[in-house]
Coordinates of C-alpha atoms (C1' of nucleotides) in Angstrom, one line a residue:
Chain U
M943 CA 122.6 75.5 82.6
A944 CA 121.4 79.1 82.0
L945 CA 123.6 81.9 83.0
T946 CA 123.4 82.9 86.6
A947 CA 124.6 85.9 88.6
V948 CA 128.0 85.9 90.2
K949 CA 128.0 84.3 93.7
G950 CA 127.2 86.8 96.3
F951 CA 125.8 89.3 93.8
N952 CA 122.0 89.7 93.9
D953 CA 119.2 91.0 91.8
I954 CA 116.7 93.3 93.5
L955 CA 113.4 92.4 91.9
P956 CA 110.4 94.8 91.5
D957 CA 108.6 93.4 94.5
E958 CA 111.5 94.3 96.7
S959 CA 112.7 97.5 95.1
G960 CA 109.8 99.4 96.6
R961 CA 111.2 98.7 100.1
W962 CA 114.7 99.8 98.9
Q963 CA 113.4 103.0 97.6
Y964 CA 111.5 103.6 100.8
I965 CA 114.8 103.2 102.8
E966 CA 116.7 105.4 100.4
E967 CA 114.1 108.2 100.3
T968 CA 113.8 108.2 104.1
A969 CA 117.5 108.5 104.4
R970 CA 117.6 111.4 101.9
Q971 CA 114.9 113.2 103.8
V972 CA 116.4 112.8 107.2
F973 CA 119.9 113.6 106.1
E974 CA 118.9 116.6 104.1
L975 CA 117.0 118.0 107.0
N976 CA 120.3 117.7 108.9
G977 CA 122.0 119.8 106.2
F978 CA 123.8 117.0 104.4
G979 CA 124.2 117.0 100.6
E980 CA 124.7 114.0 98.4
I981 CA 128.1 113.2 97.0
R982 CA 128.4 110.6 94.2
V983 CA 131.8 109.0 93.9
P984 CA 133.1 106.1 91.8
I985 CA 132.7 102.5 92.8
M986 CA 136.3 101.8 91.9
E987 CA 139.4 103.5 93.3
K988 CA 143.1 103.0 93.2
T989 CA 144.0 100.2 95.4
E990 CA 146.4 102.4 97.4
L991 CA 143.6 104.5 98.7
F992 CA 142.1 101.6 100.7
C993 CA 145.5 100.4 101.9
R994 CA 146.2 103.8 103.3
S995 CA 142.8 104.5 104.8
I996 CA 141.4 101.2 106.0
G997 CA 144.8 99.9 107.0
D998 CA 147.2 97.4 105.3
A999 CA 146.8 94.8 108.0
T1000 CA 143.1 94.8 108.3
D1001 CA 141.1 91.7 107.1
I1002 CA 139.3 93.8 104.6
V1003 CA 142.5 94.9 102.8
E1004 CA 144.3 91.6 103.3
K1005 CA 141.7 89.2 102.0
E1006 CA 138.4 90.7 101.1
M1007 CA 139.0 93.2 98.3
Y1008 CA 138.2 92.8 94.7
T1009 CA 141.5 94.0 93.4
F1010 CA 142.8 93.6 89.9
T1011 CA 145.1 95.2 87.4
D1012 CA 143.4 97.1 84.6
K1013 CA 144.6 97.3 81.0
G1014 CA 146.9 100.2 81.9
E1015 CA 148.7 98.1 84.5
N1016 CA 147.1 100.1 87.4
S1017 CA 146.0 98.2 90.5
V1018 CA 142.4 99.2 91.1
T1019 CA 139.9 98.0 93.7
L1020 CA 136.1 97.8 93.8
R1021 CA 135.3 99.9 96.9
P1022 CA 134.8 97.8 100.1
E1023 CA 133.4 100.9 101.9
G1024 CA 132.5 104.4 101.2
T1025 CA 134.4 106.8 103.5
A1026 CA 137.8 106.4 101.8
G1027 CA 136.4 107.5 98.4
V1028 CA 134.4 110.3 99.8
M1029 CA 137.5 111.7 101.6
R1030 CA 139.6 111.2 98.5
A1031 CA 137.1 113.4 96.6
F1032 CA 137.0 115.9 99.5
I1033 CA 140.7 116.3 99.3
E1034 CA 141.1 116.1 95.5
H1035 CA 138.5 118.8 94.9
K1036 CA 139.8 120.9 97.8
L1037 CA 136.3 121.1 99.2
Y1038 CA 137.8 122.3 102.5
A1039 CA 139.1 125.5 100.8
Q1040 CA 135.5 126.8 100.5
D1041 CA 134.4 125.4 103.8
P1042 CA 136.3 122.9 106.0
I1043 CA 132.9 121.9 107.4
A1044 CA 131.3 119.5 104.9
K1045 CA 128.3 117.4 105.5
L1046 CA 128.1 114.7 102.9
Y1047 CA 126.1 111.5 102.3
Y1048 CA 126.3 108.8 99.7
M1049 CA 124.6 105.5 98.8
G1050 CA 125.5 102.7 96.6
P1051 CA 127.1 99.3 96.2
M1052 CA 130.2 98.1 98.0
F1053 CA 132.2 95.0 97.4
R1054 CA 133.8 92.5 99.7
Y1055 CA 135.0 89.0 98.8
E1056 CA 133.5 87.2 101.8
R1057 CA 131.6 83.9 102.2
P1058 CA 127.9 85.0 101.5
Q1059 CA 125.3 84.5 104.1
K1060 CA 121.9 86.0 104.8
G1061 CA 122.4 89.8 105.3
R1062 CA 126.0 89.6 104.0
Y1063 CA 126.8 89.5 100.3
R1064 CA 129.8 90.2 98.1
Q1065 CA 128.0 93.1 96.5
F1066 CA 126.1 94.9 99.2
H1067 CA 124.7 98.4 99.6
Q1068 CA 125.4 101.1 102.1
I1069 CA 124.1 104.5 102.9
G1070 CA 126.6 106.6 104.7
A1071 CA 127.2 110.1 105.9
E1072 CA 130.2 112.1 106.9
I1073 CA 130.9 115.4 108.7
T1074 CA 134.3 117.0 108.2
G1075 CA 135.9 119.9 109.9
V1076 CA 134.3 119.7 113.3
N1077 CA 136.2 118.7 116.4
D1078 CA 133.4 119.6 118.7
P1079 CA 131.5 116.6 120.2
L1080 CA 128.3 118.4 119.0
A1081 CA 129.0 116.9 115.6
D1082 CA 129.3 113.4 117.1
A1083 CA 125.9 113.8 118.8
Q1084 CA 124.2 115.2 115.7
V1085 CA 125.4 112.3 113.7
L1086 CA 124.1 109.9 116.3
N1087 CA 120.8 111.7 116.6
M1088 CA 120.5 111.6 112.8
L1089 CA 121.0 107.9 112.8
T1090 CA 118.5 107.3 115.5
T1091 CA 116.0 109.5 113.8
F1092 CA 116.4 107.6 110.6
F1093 CA 115.6 104.3 112.2
H1094 CA 112.7 105.9 114.0
E1095 CA 111.4 107.3 110.7
I1096 CA 111.5 104.0 108.8
G1097 CA 109.6 102.5 111.6
L1098 CA 112.3 100.3 113.2
T1099 CA 112.6 100.5 117.0
E1100 CA 114.6 97.3 117.3
P1101 CA 118.2 98.3 116.6
T1102 CA 119.7 100.0 119.6
L1103 CA 122.6 102.4 119.8
Q1104 CA 125.8 101.4 121.4
I1105 CA 128.7 103.8 121.8
N1106 CA 132.3 103.7 122.9
S1107 CA 135.5 105.7 122.6
L1108 CA 138.7 104.2 121.2
G1109 CA 140.9 107.1 122.3
C1110 CA 143.4 108.8 120.1
P1111 CA 147.0 108.3 119.0
E1112 CA 148.0 109.8 122.3
C1113 CA 146.3 107.4 124.6
R1114 CA 145.4 104.3 122.6
P1115 CA 149.0 102.8 122.4
A1116 CA 149.2 103.0 126.2
Y1117 CA 145.9 101.3 126.6
R1118 CA 146.9 98.7 124.1
A1119 CA 150.1 98.0 126.1
T1120 CA 148.1 97.7 129.4
L1121 CA 145.7 95.3 127.8
R1122 CA 148.5 93.2 126.3
S1123 CA 150.1 92.8 129.7
F1124 CA 146.7 91.8 131.2
L1125 CA 146.2 89.2 128.4
E1126 CA 149.7 87.9 128.7
E1127 CA 149.1 86.6 132.1
R1128 CA 146.0 84.7 130.8
M1129 CA 147.4 83.4 127.6
G1130 CA 146.7 79.9 128.5
Q1131 CA 142.9 80.5 128.8
L1132 CA 142.6 82.2 125.4
C1133 CA 141.4 80.5 122.3
E1134 CA 143.6 80.0 119.2
D1135 CA 142.0 83.0 117.5
C1136 CA 142.7 85.2 120.5
K1137 CA 146.3 84.1 120.7
R1138 CA 146.6 85.4 117.2
R1139 CA 144.7 88.5 118.0
F1140 CA 146.9 89.2 120.9
A1141 CA 149.6 90.0 118.3
T1142 CA 147.6 91.6 115.6
N1143 CA 144.7 93.4 117.3
P1144 CA 144.5 92.8 121.1
L1145 CA 141.3 94.9 121.4
R1146 CA 139.5 92.2 119.4
T1147 CA 139.9 89.7 122.2
L1148 CA 137.4 91.7 124.1
D1149 CA 134.5 90.7 121.9
C1150 CA 135.5 87.1 121.4
K1151 CA 132.5 84.7 121.9
V1152 CA 134.4 81.7 123.2
P1153 CA 133.3 81.2 126.8
G1154 CA 136.9 80.7 128.0
C1155 CA 137.9 84.0 126.5
I1156 CA 134.9 85.8 128.0
S1157 CA 135.8 84.7 131.5
A1158 CA 139.5 85.3 130.9
T1159 CA 138.8 88.9 129.8
A1160 CA 136.1 89.6 132.3
G1161 CA 138.2 91.8 134.4
A1162 CA 140.1 93.3 131.6
P1163 CA 141.0 97.0 131.8
S1164 CA 138.4 99.2 130.0
V1165 CA 139.4 101.7 127.2
L1166 CA 137.2 104.2 128.8
E1167 CA 139.3 104.3 131.9
H1168 CA 142.5 104.8 130.0
L1169 CA 141.5 107.8 127.8
C1170 CA 143.6 110.8 127.9
S1171 CA 141.9 113.9 129.4
G1172 CA 141.1 115.3 125.9
C1173 CA 139.4 112.1 124.8
D1174 CA 137.7 111.7 128.1
D1175 CA 136.3 115.2 128.0
H1176 CA 135.2 114.6 124.4
F1177 CA 133.4 111.4 125.3
S1178 CA 131.6 113.0 128.3
S1179 CA 130.4 115.8 126.1
V1180 CA 129.1 113.4 123.5
R1181 CA 127.1 111.7 126.2
R1182 CA 125.9 115.0 127.7
Y1183 CA 124.6 116.1 124.3
L1184 CA 122.9 112.8 123.8
D1185 CA 121.3 113.1 127.2
L1186 CA 120.2 116.7 126.4
S1187 CA 118.4 115.5 123.3
S1188 CA 117.0 112.4 125.1
T1189 CA 118.7 110.0 122.8
T1190 CA 118.8 106.5 124.3
Y1191 CA 122.1 104.6 124.0
S1192 CA 124.2 102.2 125.9
I1193 CA 127.9 102.2 126.5
N1194 CA 129.8 99.2 125.2
S1195 CA 133.5 99.5 126.2
R1196 CA 134.3 96.3 124.3
M1197 CA 133.1 97.5 120.9
V1198 CA 135.9 97.5 118.4
R1199 CA 136.4 98.6 114.8
G1200 CA 137.6 96.7 111.8
L1201 CA 139.0 99.7 110.1
D1202 CA 142.2 101.3 111.4
Y1203 CA 141.2 105.0 110.9
Y1204 CA 138.8 105.3 113.7
T1205 CA 139.6 107.5 116.7
R1206 CA 137.6 108.6 119.8
T1207 CA 133.8 108.1 119.4
T1208 CA 132.7 104.8 117.8
F1209 CA 129.2 103.4 117.6
E1210 CA 126.9 100.8 116.2
M1211 CA 123.2 100.2 115.8
V1212 CA 122.8 96.6 116.7
T1213 CA 120.0 94.1 116.5
G1214 CA 119.4 90.7 117.8
L1215 CA 117.2 89.7 114.9
L1216 CA 119.7 89.0 112.3
G1217 CA 121.8 86.2 113.8
S1218 CA 125.5 86.9 113.6
Q1219 CA 124.9 89.9 111.3
S1220 CA 124.0 92.1 114.2
A1221 CA 125.4 95.4 113.1
V1222 CA 123.0 97.3 111.0
A1223 CA 124.9 100.6 111.0
A1224 CA 128.2 101.6 112.4
G1225 CA 130.7 104.4 112.4
G1226 CA 132.9 106.7 114.3
R1227 CA 135.3 109.6 114.4
Y1228 CA 138.3 109.5 112.1
D1229 CA 140.4 112.6 113.0
G1230 CA 143.6 111.4 111.4
L1231 CA 142.2 110.1 108.1
I1232 CA 142.1 113.2 106.0
S1233 CA 145.7 114.2 106.7
Q1234 CA 146.8 110.5 106.3
L1235 CA 145.4 110.6 102.8
G1236 CA 147.5 113.7 102.0
G1237 CA 144.9 116.4 102.9
P1238 CA 145.0 119.1 105.5
T1239 CA 144.6 118.2 109.2
I1240 CA 140.8 118.2 109.4
P1241 CA 138.8 115.9 111.6
G1242 CA 135.9 113.8 110.5
I1243 CA 133.1 111.6 111.7
G1244 CA 130.6 109.4 109.9
F1245 CA 128.8 106.1 109.6
A1246 CA 127.5 103.6 107.1
M1247 CA 124.5 101.4 107.3
G1248 CA 123.8 98.2 105.5
L1249 CA 120.7 98.3 103.3
E1250 CA 120.3 94.6 102.9
R1251 CA 120.1 94.3 106.7
I1252 CA 117.7 97.1 107.0
A1253 CA 115.5 95.7 104.3
L1254 CA 115.6 92.4 106.1
L1255 CA 114.4 94.1 109.3
L1256 CA 111.6 95.8 107.5
G1257 CA 110.2 92.4 106.6
T1258 CA 107.9 91.7 103.7
K1259 CA 105.6 94.7 104.0
D1260 CA 104.4 95.7 100.5
F1261 CA 105.7 99.1 99.4
A1262 CA 104.5 98.9 95.8
S1263 CA 102.0 101.4 94.5
Q1264 CA 98.7 100.4 93.0
P1265 CA 97.0 101.7 89.8
D1266 CA 94.2 104.2 90.3
L1267 CA 92.2 102.9 87.4
F1268 CA 92.0 99.8 85.2
I1269 CA 90.2 100.3 81.8
A1270 CA 88.5 97.2 80.4
T1271 CA 87.3 97.3 76.8
M1272 CA 84.8 95.3 74.7
G1273 CA 86.1 95.7 71.2
E1274 CA 88.7 97.2 68.9
G1275 CA 87.1 100.6 68.6
E1276 CA 86.8 100.9 72.3
R1277 CA 90.5 100.1 72.7
D1278 CA 91.4 103.2 70.6
I1279 CA 89.3 105.3 72.9
A1280 CA 90.7 103.6 76.0
F1281 CA 94.2 104.0 74.8
C1282 CA 93.8 107.8 74.3
L1283 CA 92.0 108.1 77.7
M1284 CA 94.8 106.2 79.4
D1285 CA 97.4 108.4 77.7
G1286 CA 95.6 111.6 78.8
L1287 CA 95.2 110.4 82.4
I1288 CA 98.8 109.3 82.8
K1289 CA 99.9 112.7 81.5
S1290 CA 97.8 114.3 84.1
G1291 CA 99.2 112.1 86.9
V1292 CA 96.7 109.3 87.2
R1293 CA 98.2 105.8 87.2
V1294 CA 96.2 103.8 84.7
E1295 CA 96.4 100.3 83.4
M1296 CA 94.4 98.7 80.5
D1297 CA 94.3 95.4 78.7
Y1298 CA 97.0 94.9 76.2
E1299 CA 95.9 91.8 74.4
G1300 CA 92.2 92.0 73.7
K1301 CA 91.3 89.4 76.3
S1302 CA 87.8 88.5 77.5
L1303 CA 86.1 90.8 79.9
K1304 CA 86.4 88.1 82.5
S1305 CA 90.2 88.1 82.1
Q1306 CA 90.4 91.9 82.1
M1307 CA 88.5 92.2 85.4
R1308 CA 90.6 89.5 86.9
R1309 CA 93.7 91.5 86.0
A1310 CA 92.2 94.7 87.4
D1311 CA 91.8 92.8 90.7
K1312 CA 95.2 91.2 90.6
L1313 CA 96.9 94.6 90.0
K1314 CA 94.9 95.9 92.9
A1315 CA 93.4 98.8 90.9
R1316 CA 91.4 101.2 93.0
Y1317 CA 88.8 101.6 90.3
S1318 CA 87.8 99.8 87.1
V1319 CA 85.6 100.8 84.2
V1320 CA 84.3 98.9 81.2
I1321 CA 84.1 100.7 77.9
G1322 CA 81.8 99.2 75.3
G1323 CA 79.3 100.3 72.8
N1324 CA 76.9 101.8 75.3
E1325 CA 79.6 104.0 76.8
L1326 CA 80.7 105.1 73.4
L1327 CA 77.2 106.3 72.7
S1328 CA 76.5 108.0 76.0
G1329 CA 80.0 109.3 76.6
S1330 CA 79.9 108.2 80.2
A1331 CA 80.5 105.0 82.1
S1332 CA 80.0 103.2 85.4
F1333 CA 83.2 103.3 87.4
K1334 CA 83.5 100.5 89.9
R1335 CA 85.3 101.1 93.2
M1336 CA 87.0 97.7 93.6
S1337 CA 87.1 97.6 97.4
D1338 CA 83.3 97.4 97.7
G1339 CA 81.9 97.3 94.1
L1340 CA 80.2 100.6 94.3
L1341 CA 79.3 101.9 90.8
T1342 CA 79.5 105.6 89.9
E1343 CA 78.4 107.0 86.6
T1344 CA 80.9 109.6 85.3
V1345 CA 81.7 111.2 82.0
L1346 CA 84.6 109.8 80.0
T1347 CA 86.8 112.8 80.2
V1348 CA 90.2 113.2 81.9
A1349 CA 88.8 115.9 84.2
G1350 CA 85.8 113.8 85.1
I1351 CA 87.8 110.7 85.9
K1352 CA 90.4 112.6 87.8
A1353 CA 87.7 114.1 90.0
L1354 CA 86.2 110.6 90.6
V1355 CA 89.4 108.8 91.5
G1356 CA 90.5 111.8 93.6
I1357 CA 93.8 112.6 92.0
Chain C
rG1461 C1' 139.3 81.1 104.4
rU1462 C1' 137.3 76.8 108.2
rG1463 C1' 133.4 73.5 109.8
rG1464 C1' 128.3 71.8 109.1
rC1465 C1' 123.4 71.3 106.7
rU1466 C1' 120.6 71.6 102.2
rG1467 C1' 119.4 71.7 96.7
rU1468 C1' 112.4 68.2 93.4
rG1469 C1' 107.7 73.1 88.9
rG1470 C1' 107.0 80.4 89.5
rU1471 C1' 106.5 79.3 95.2
rG1472 C1' 105.9 75.8 99.5
rA1473 C1' 106.6 70.9 99.5
rA1474 C1' 105.7 64.7 99.1
rG1475 C1' 108.4 60.7 97.0
rC1476 C1' 114.3 58.1 99.1
rG1477 C1' 116.4 52.3 93.6
rG1478 C1' 111.3 50.6 88.9
rU1479 C1' 105.3 56.0 90.3
rU1480 C1' 101.5 58.8 84.5
rA1481 C1' 106.8 62.8 90.0
rA1482 C1' 101.5 63.5 94.9
rC1483 C1' 99.3 67.7 97.2
rA1484 C1' 98.7 73.1 98.1
rC1485 C1' 99.5 78.0 96.4
rG1486 C1' 100.4 80.8 92.1
rU1487 C1' 99.6 81.5 86.9
rG1488 C1' 96.5 81.0 82.3
rC1489 C1' 91.7 79.9 80.1
rG1490 C1' 86.7 78.7 80.8
rA1491 C1' 81.8 77.9 83.6
rC1492 C1' 78.0 84.2 81.6
rU1493 C1' 79.1 87.1 73.9
rG1494 C1' 79.1 93.4 79.4
rU1495 C1' 81.9 93.3 85.0
rG1496 C1' 87.0 91.0 89.7
rA1497 C1' 87.2 88.9 94.8
rC1498 C1' 83.8 83.1 96.5
rU1499 C1' 82.8 78.4 94.0
rC1500 C1' 83.6 74.7 90.1
rG1501 C1' 86.2 72.7 85.6
rC1502 C1' 90.6 72.3 82.5
rA1503 C1' 95.7 73.5 81.7
rU1504 C1' 100.4 74.3 83.8
rA1505 C1' 108.0 69.5 85.9
rU1506 C1' 109.7 64.6 79.1
rU1507 C1' 112.0 66.1 84.6
rC1508 C1' 114.1 66.2 90.1
rG1509 C1' 121.0 72.2 90.9
rA1510 C1' 125.2 70.7 86.9
rG1511 C1' 128.5 66.9 85.2
rG1512 C1' 130.3 62.0 85.7
rG1513 C1' 129.9 57.0 88.0
rU1514 C1' 127.5 52.3 90.2
rU1515 C1' 123.1 49.5 88.3
rC1516 C1' 119.0 45.8 83.9
rG1517 C1' 117.1 50.6 85.8
rA1518 C1' 118.6 56.3 89.4
rU1519 C1' 115.1 62.2 91.5
rA1520 C1' 116.7 58.6 95.0
rC1521 C1' 123.3 55.4 96.1
rC1522 C1' 128.8 57.3 95.2
rC1523 C1' 132.3 61.2 93.3
rU1524 C1' 133.3 66.2 91.6
rC1525 C1' 131.5 70.9 90.8
rC1526 C1' 127.9 74.9 91.5
rA1527 C1' 124.5 77.4 94.5
rG1528 C1' 121.8 78.6 99.1
rC1529 C1' 121.7 78.5 104.4
rC1530 C1' 124.0 78.2 109.6
rA1531 C1' 128.1 78.9 112.7
rC1532 C1' 133.2 80.6 112.9
rC1533 C1' 136.3 84.4 110.8
rC1534 C1' 135.1 89.2 109.8
rC1535 C1' 131.8 93.0 109.1
rA1536 C1' 127.3 97.2 107.2

RNA sequence: GUGGCUGUGGUGAAGCGGUUAACACGUGCGACUGUGACUCGCAUAUUCGAGGGUUCGAUACCCUCCAGCCACCCCA
């Protein structure tokens, strides 16, 4: 058996990479318009970083990380998400000393040891963005608008924005206690998973899919009604800003987060087209994270989106670019001329292909067609003598006589 | 991690104990010593995910492993 890739790790082949580049370029464009700058951080960090940021008791840290001991006996981990590393860099380089307000974005592979499924792999890719240093809900709204704009720009209308507020260390514990006592009275109706969640993360019972749990929690107290006045004002302002900019969203008070660091505003872009992999992008505010990691008390908000899932939503549309010209040749001498012509044209920005193996004219023309070249030209003895040739527009076969010079050909193909 | 389904060429697939392992697409070459797309011809799996076992015989049956998919769990 030939060697194969590691389970859950995929190759992105040339016919798909065009789509990926399109997603990445669109994100860069939209993010930079919003004033974000790219930060590139390592794909591996000390294990402790993730334990302290994501949370020791979360599923990600407990069972999904690629953690191992390196040759220097340090416990290191392949990043399961991007925010922790970005914030570590923000603190380590004291970026806040220059300006506490940083707007950063990143893209790259993340690693989680999960059972692979479509749209969910062990190495997957995220594009994320973070704003630090802004308490004002304006930042929340800008991030949400940026996300919405991004999806609009890549041509996807399907994922819809859902928002919620998780409160803060002031009000969340009280809500959690209220919810617990509500659940306690209905313990009998809950599924086994939810009985477990009752202890570990009671909020999770709110988005359980088991019918019994759905009816049992139907009248559960809503987080939004238990926010402290600060969180409540914040959330109202976020909504007001979204309304001001005509951003459409829905409120989902049952939306929960898998990472412990989130506070106040949380959100997801969800789709019904990817089965159980419905979240295409998600994020929220994390006001306590930076200080928790040993930095100053600076708030933050951000999100990450899953490239594999976005690529899936974009479908099989072809993003590959086609050659402008294919040069077919009749003999050895003509190949020399064609080669120099190709070289000159490429250097001046025309995408040119030619035959590599001295094949028959029939084969060369077939290849020109297969590569979807816009124009083709045959160079043989006649052309060598006259110094000009008939260029064929492949879409309709129209022939145009043009001199065999870089300038002449450029003018013809319109580059 | 749990449960289930699947695994035949580059792709989509038929075959379900003994076949030259269909068919379609794709790919290559040719039908015309100088022009692609349509048409036609030829070629293209010593082999049926891997390894064992049952059998006179296994792509087909059994076991193990590997991989993919679906749901759960969880999440982007």
